[in-house]
PDB file of C-alpha atoms in Angstrom:
ATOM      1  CA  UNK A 187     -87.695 -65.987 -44.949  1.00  0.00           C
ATOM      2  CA  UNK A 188     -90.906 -66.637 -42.979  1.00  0.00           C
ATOM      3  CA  UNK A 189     -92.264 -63.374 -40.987  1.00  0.00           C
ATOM      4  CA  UNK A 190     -93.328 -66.193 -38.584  1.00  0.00           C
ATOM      5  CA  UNK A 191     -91.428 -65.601 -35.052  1.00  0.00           C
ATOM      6  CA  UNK A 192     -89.338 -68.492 -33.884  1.00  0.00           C
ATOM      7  CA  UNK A 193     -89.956 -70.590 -31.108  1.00  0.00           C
ATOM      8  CA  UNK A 194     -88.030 -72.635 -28.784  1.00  0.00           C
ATOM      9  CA  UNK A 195     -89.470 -76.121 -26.805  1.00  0.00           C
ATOM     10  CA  UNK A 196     -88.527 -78.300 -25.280  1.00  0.00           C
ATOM     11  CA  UNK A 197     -84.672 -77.130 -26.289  1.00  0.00           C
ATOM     12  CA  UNK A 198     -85.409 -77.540 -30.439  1.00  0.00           C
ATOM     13  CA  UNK A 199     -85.724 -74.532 -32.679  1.00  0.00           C
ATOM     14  CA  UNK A 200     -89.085 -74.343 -34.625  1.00  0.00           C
ATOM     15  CA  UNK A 201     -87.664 -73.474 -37.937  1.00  0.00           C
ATOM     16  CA  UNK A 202     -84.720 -76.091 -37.844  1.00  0.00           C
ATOM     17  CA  UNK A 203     -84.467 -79.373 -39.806  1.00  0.00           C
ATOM     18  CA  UNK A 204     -83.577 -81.845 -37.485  1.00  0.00           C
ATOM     19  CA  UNK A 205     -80.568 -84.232 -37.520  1.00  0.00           C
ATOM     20  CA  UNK A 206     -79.201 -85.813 -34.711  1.00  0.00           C
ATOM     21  CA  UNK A 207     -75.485 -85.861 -33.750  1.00  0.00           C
ATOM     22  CA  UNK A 208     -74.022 -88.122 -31.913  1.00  0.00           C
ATOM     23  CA  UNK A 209     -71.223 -85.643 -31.018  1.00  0.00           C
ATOM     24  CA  UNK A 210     -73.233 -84.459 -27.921  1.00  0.00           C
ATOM     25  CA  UNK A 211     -73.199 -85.067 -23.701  1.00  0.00           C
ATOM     26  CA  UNK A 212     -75.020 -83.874 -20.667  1.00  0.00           C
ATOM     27  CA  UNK A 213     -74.461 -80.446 -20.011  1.00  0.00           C
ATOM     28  CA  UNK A 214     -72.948 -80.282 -15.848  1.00  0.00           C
ATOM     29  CA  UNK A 215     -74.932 -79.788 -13.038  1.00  0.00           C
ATOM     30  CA  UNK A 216     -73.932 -75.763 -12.072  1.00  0.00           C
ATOM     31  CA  UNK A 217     -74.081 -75.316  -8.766  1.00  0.00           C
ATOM     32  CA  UNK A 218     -75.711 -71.786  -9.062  1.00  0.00           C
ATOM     33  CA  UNK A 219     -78.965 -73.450 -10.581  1.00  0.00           C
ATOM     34  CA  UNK A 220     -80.978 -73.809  -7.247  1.00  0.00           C
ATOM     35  CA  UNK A 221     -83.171 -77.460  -6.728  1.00  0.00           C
ATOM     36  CA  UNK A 222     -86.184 -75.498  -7.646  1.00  0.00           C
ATOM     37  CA  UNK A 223     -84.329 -74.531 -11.178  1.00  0.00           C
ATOM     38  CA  UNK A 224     -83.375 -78.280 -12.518  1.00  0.00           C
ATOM     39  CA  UNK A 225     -82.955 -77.316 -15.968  1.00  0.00           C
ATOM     40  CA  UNK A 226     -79.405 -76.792 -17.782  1.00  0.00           C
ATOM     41  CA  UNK A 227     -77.440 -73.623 -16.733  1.00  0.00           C
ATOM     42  CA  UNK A 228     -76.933 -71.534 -20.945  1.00  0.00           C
ATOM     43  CA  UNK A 229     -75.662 -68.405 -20.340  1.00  0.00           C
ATOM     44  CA  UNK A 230     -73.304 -68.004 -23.711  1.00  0.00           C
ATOM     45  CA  UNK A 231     -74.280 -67.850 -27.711  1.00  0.00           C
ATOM     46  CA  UNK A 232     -71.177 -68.695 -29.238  1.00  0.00           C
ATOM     47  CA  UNK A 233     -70.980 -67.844 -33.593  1.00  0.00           C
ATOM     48  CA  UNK A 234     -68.763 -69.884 -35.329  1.00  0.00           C
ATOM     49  CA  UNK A 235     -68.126 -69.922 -39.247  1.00  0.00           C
ATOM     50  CA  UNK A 236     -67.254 -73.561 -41.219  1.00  0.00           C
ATOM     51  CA  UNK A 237     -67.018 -74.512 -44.788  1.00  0.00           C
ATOM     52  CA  UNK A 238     -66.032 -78.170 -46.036  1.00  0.00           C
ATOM     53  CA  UNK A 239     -63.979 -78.451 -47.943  1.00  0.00           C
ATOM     54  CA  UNK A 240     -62.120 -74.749 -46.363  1.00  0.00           C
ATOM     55  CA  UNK A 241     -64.036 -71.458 -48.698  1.00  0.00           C
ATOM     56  CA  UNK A 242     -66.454 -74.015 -50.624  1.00  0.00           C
ATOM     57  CA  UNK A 243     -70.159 -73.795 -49.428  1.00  0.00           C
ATOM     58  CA  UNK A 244     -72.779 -76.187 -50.110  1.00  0.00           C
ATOM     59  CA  UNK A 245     -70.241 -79.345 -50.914  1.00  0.00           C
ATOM     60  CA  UNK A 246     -72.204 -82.676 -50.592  1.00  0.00           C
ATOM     61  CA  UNK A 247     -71.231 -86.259 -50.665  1.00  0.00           C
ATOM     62  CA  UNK A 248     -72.337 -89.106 -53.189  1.00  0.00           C
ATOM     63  CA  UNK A 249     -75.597 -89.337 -51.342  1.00  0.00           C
ATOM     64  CA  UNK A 250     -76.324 -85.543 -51.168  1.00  0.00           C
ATOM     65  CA  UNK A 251     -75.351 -84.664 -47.911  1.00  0.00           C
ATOM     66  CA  UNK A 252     -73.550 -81.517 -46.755  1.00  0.00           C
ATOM     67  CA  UNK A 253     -70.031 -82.102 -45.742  1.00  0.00           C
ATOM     68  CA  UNK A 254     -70.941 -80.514 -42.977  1.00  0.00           C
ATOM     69  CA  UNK A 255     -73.840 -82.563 -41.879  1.00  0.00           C
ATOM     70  CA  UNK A 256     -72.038 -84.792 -42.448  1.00  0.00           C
ATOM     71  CA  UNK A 257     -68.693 -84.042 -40.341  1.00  0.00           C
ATOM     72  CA  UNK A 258     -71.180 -83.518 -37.616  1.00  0.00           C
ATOM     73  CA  UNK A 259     -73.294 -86.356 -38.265  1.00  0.00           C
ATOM     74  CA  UNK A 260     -69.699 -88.782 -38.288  1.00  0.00           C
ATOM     75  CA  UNK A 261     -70.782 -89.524 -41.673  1.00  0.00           C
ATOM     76  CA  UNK A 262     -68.018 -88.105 -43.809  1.00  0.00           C
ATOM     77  CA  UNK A 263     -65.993 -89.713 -46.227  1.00  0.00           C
ATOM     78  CA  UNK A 264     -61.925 -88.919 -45.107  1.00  0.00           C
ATOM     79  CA  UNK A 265     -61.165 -90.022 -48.702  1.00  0.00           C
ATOM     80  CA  UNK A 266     -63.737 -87.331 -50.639  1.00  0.00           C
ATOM     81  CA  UNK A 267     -61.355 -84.717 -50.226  1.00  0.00           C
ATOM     82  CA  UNK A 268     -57.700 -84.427 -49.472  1.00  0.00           C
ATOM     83  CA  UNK A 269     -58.536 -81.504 -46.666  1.00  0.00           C
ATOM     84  CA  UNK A 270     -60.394 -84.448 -44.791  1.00  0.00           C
ATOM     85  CA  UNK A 271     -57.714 -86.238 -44.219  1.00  0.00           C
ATOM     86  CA  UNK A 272     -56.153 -82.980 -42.219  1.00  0.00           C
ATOM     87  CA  UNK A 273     -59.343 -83.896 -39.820  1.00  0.00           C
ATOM     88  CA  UNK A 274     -59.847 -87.169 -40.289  1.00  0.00           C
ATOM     89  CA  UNK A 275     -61.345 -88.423 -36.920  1.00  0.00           C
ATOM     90  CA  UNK A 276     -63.053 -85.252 -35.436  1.00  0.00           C
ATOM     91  CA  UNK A 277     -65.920 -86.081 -33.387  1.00  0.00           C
ATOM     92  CA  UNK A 278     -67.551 -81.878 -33.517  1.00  0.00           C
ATOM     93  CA  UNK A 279     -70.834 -80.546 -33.735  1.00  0.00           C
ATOM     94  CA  UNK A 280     -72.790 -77.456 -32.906  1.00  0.00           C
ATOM     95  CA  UNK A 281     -76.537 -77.023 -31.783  1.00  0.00           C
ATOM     96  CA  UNK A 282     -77.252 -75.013 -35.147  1.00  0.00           C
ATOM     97  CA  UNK A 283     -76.068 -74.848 -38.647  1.00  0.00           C
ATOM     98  CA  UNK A 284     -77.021 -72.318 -40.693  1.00  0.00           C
ATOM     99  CA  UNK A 285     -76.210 -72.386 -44.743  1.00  0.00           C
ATOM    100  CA  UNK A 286     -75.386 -69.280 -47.112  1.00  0.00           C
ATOM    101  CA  UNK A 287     -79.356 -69.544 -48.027  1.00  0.00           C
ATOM    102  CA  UNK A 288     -80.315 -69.333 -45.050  1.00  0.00           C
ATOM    103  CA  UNK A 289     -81.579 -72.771 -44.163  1.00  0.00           C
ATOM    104  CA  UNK A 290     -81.128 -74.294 -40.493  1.00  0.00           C
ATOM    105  CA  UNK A 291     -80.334 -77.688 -39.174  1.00  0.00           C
ATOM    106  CA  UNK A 292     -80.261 -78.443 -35.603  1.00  0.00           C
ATOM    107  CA  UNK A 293     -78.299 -81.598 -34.124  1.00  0.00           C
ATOM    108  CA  UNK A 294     -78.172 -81.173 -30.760  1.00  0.00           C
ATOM    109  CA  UNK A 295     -80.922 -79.709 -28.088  1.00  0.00           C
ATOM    110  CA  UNK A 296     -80.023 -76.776 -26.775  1.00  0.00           C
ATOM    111  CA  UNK A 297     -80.507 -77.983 -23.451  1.00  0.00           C
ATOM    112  CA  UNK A 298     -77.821 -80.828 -24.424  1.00  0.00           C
ATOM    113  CA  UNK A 299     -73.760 -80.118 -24.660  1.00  0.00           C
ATOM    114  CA  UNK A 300     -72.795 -79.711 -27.926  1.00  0.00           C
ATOM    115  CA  UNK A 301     -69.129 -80.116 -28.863  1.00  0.00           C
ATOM    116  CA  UNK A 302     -68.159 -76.984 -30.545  1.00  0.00           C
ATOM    117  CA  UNK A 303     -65.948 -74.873 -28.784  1.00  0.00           C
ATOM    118  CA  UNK A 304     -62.856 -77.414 -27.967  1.00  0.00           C
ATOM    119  CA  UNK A 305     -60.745 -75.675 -25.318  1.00  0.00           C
ATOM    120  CA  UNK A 306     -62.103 -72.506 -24.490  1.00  0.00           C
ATOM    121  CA  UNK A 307     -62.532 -70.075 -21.704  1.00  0.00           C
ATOM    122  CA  UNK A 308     -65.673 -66.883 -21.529  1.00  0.00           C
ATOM    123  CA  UNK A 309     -64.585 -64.239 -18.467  1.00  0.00           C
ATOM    124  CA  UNK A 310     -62.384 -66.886 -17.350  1.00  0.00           C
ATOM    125  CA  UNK A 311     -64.815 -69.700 -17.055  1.00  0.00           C
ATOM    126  CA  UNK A 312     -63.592 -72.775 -19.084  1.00  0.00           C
ATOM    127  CA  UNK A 313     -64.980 -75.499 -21.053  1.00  0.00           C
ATOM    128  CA  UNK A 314     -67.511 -73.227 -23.045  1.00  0.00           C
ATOM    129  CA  UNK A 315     -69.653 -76.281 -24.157  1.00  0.00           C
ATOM    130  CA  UNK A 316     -70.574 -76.920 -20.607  1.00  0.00           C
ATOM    131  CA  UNK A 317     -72.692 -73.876 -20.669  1.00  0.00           C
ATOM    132  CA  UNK A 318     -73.001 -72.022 -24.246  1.00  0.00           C
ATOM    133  CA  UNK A 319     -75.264 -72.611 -27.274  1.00  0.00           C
ATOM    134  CA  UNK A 320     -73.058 -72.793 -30.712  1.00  0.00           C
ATOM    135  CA  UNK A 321     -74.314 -71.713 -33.907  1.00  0.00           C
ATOM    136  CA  UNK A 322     -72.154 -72.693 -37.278  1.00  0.00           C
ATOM    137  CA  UNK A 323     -72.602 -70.169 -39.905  1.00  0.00           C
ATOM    138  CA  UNK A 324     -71.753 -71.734 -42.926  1.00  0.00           C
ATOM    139  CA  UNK A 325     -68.884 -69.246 -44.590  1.00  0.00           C
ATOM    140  CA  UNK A 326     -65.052 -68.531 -44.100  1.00  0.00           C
ATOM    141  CA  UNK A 327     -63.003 -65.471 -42.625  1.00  0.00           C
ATOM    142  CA  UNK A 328     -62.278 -64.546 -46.061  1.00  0.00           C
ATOM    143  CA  UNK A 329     -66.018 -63.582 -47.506  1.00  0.00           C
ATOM    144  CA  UNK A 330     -69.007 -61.670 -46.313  1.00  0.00           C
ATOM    145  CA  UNK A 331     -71.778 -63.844 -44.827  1.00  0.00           C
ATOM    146  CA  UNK A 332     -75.225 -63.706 -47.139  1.00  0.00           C
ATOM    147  CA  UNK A 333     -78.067 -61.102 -45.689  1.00  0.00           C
ATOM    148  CA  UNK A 334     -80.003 -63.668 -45.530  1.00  0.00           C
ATOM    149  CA  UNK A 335     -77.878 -65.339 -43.186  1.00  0.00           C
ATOM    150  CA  UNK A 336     -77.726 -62.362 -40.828  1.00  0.00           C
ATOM    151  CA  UNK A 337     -81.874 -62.192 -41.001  1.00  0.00           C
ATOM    152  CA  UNK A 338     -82.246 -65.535 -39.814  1.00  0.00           C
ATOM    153  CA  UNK A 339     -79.381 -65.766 -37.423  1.00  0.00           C
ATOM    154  CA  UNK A 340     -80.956 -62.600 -35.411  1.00  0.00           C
ATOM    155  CA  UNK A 341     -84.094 -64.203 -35.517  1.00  0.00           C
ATOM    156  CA  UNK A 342     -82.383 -67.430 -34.274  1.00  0.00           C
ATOM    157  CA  UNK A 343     -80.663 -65.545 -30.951  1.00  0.00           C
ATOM    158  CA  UNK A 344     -83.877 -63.367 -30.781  1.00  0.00           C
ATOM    159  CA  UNK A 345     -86.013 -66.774 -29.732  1.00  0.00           C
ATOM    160  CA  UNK A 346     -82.654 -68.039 -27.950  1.00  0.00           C
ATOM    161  CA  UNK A 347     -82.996 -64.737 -25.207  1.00  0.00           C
ATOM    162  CA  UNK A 348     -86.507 -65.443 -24.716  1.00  0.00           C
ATOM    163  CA  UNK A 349     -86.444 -69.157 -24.276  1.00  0.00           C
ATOM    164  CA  UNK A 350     -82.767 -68.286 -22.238  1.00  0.00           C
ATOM    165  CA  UNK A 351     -82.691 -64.542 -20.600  1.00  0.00           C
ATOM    166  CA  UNK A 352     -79.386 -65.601 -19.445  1.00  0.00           C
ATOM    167  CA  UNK A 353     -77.684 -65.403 -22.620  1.00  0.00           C
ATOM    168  CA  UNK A 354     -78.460 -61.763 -23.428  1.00  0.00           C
ATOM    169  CA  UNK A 355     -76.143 -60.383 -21.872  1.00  0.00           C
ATOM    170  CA  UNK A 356     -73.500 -63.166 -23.219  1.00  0.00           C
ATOM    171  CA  UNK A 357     -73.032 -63.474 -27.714  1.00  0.00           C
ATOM    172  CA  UNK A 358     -69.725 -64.102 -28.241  1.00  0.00           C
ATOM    173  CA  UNK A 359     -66.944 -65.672 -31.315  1.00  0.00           C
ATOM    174  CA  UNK A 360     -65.148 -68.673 -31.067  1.00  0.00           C
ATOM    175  CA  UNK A 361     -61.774 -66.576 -31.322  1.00  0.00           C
ATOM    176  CA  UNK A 362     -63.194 -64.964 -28.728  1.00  0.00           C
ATOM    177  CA  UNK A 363     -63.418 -67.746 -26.442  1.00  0.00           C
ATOM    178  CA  UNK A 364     -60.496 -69.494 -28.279  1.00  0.00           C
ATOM    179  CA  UNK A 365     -57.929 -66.517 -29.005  1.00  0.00           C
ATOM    180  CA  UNK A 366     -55.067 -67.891 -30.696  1.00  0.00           C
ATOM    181  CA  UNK A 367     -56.506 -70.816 -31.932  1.00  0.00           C
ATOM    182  CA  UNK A 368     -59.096 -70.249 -33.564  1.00  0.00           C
ATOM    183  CA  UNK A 369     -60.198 -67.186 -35.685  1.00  0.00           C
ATOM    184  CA  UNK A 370     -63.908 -67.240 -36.609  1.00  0.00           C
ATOM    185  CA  UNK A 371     -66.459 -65.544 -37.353  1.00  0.00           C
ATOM    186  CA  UNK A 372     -63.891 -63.316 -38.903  1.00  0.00           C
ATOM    187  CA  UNK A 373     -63.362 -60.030 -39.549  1.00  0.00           C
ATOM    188  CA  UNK A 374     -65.906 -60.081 -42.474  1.00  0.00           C
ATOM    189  CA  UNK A 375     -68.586 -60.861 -39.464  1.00  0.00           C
ATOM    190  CA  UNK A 376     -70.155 -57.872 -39.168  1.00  0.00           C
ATOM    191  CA  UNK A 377     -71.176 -58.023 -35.781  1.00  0.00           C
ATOM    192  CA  UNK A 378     -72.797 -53.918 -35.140  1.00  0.00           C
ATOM    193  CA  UNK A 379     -75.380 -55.237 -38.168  1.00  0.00           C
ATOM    194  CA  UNK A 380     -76.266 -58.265 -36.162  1.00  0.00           C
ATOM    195  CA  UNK A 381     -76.813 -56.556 -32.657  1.00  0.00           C
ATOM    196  CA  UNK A 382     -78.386 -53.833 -34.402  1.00  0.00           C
ATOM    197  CA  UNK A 383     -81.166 -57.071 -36.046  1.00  0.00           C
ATOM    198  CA  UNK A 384     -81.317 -58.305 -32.825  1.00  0.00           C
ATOM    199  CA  UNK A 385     -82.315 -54.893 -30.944  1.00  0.00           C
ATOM    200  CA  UNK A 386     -85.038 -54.591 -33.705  1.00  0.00           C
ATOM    201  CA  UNK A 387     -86.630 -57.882 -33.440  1.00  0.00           C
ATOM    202  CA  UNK A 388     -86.661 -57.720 -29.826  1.00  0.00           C
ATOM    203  CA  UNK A 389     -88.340 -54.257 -30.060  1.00  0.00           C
ATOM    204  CA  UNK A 390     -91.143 -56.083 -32.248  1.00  0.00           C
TER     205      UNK A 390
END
């Protein structure tokens, strides 16, 4: 991994690949932002985990593509799989995907709603994709994430609190935000190493 910091402008991620999704909105007008402060109200990291088909990483289709790029990306083939068809239809993304080696893709700006979080509430504010930033980590509840994946995921949230102070006091799960429904990161998230990552690069 690149000893280079991270940047954010302009709500994209220097060290992301870029692919759009179409799976995206405006993010609400909050009325705490005052007309001085135009930009997007992000308060809330949300981590996520995915794998396409379920506990297979780095699946692509007959042109190379990720499955998950692709579910994102509304490119995936329903028939490639028999799991798809359990889907078939989803219209999802997140801001950031991150793969078991450690590679990024972004599809959506951060300053842009992603649609990651489905029905969701955060200290009893709902709709989570109206003001949180979603990162994918690609990996299952049932396996440890890479250390590679931790390294650049703190280095990811480390440029997301300095390009949005508001969201350092706010990382969070999906089954946090989603208890019930959904369960990831997992319990094999191992979320004391990643604050502890975080607290480092931040002391840097």
């Amino acid at each position: 991994m690149s000893t280079t910091p991270m940047t954010i402008a302009n709500g994209q991620l220097s060290s992301a690949a870029w692919l759009s999704s179409p799976n995206k909105n405006d993010r609400p007008t909050q009325p705490h932002n005052s007309d001085s402060d135009p930009s997007p109200y992000i308060d809330t990291i949300v981590i996520h985990n995915i794998s396409l088909p379920p506990n297979e990483f780095a699946q692509t289709d007959s042109n190379g593509l990720h499955y998950v790029k692709a579910l994102f990306t509304n490119t995936l083939d329903w028939d490639a799989h028999p799991y798809f068809q359990t889907i078939k239809g989803a219209e999802v993304s997140a801001h950031l995907f991150i793969e078991r080696d450690g590679a990024i893709t972004q599809f959506v700006n951060f300053n842009e709603r992603a649609w990651h979080a489905g029905r969701s509430s955060y200290l009893g504010r709902p709709e989570c994709n109206d003001y949180s930033i979603g990162i994918e980590l690609e990996g299952s509840d049932f396996i440890a994430f890479t250390d590679i994946q931790y390294q650049v995921l703190s280095a990811v949230i480390t440029a997301l609190y300095k390009a949005y102070p508001k969201t350092r006091r706010h990382l969070t799960g999906h089954s946090d935000i989603a208890p019930g429904r959904k369960t990831d990161p997992g319990d094999y998230f191992d979320w004391a190493r990643l604050r502890s990552m975080i607290a480092n690069k931040l002391d840097e």
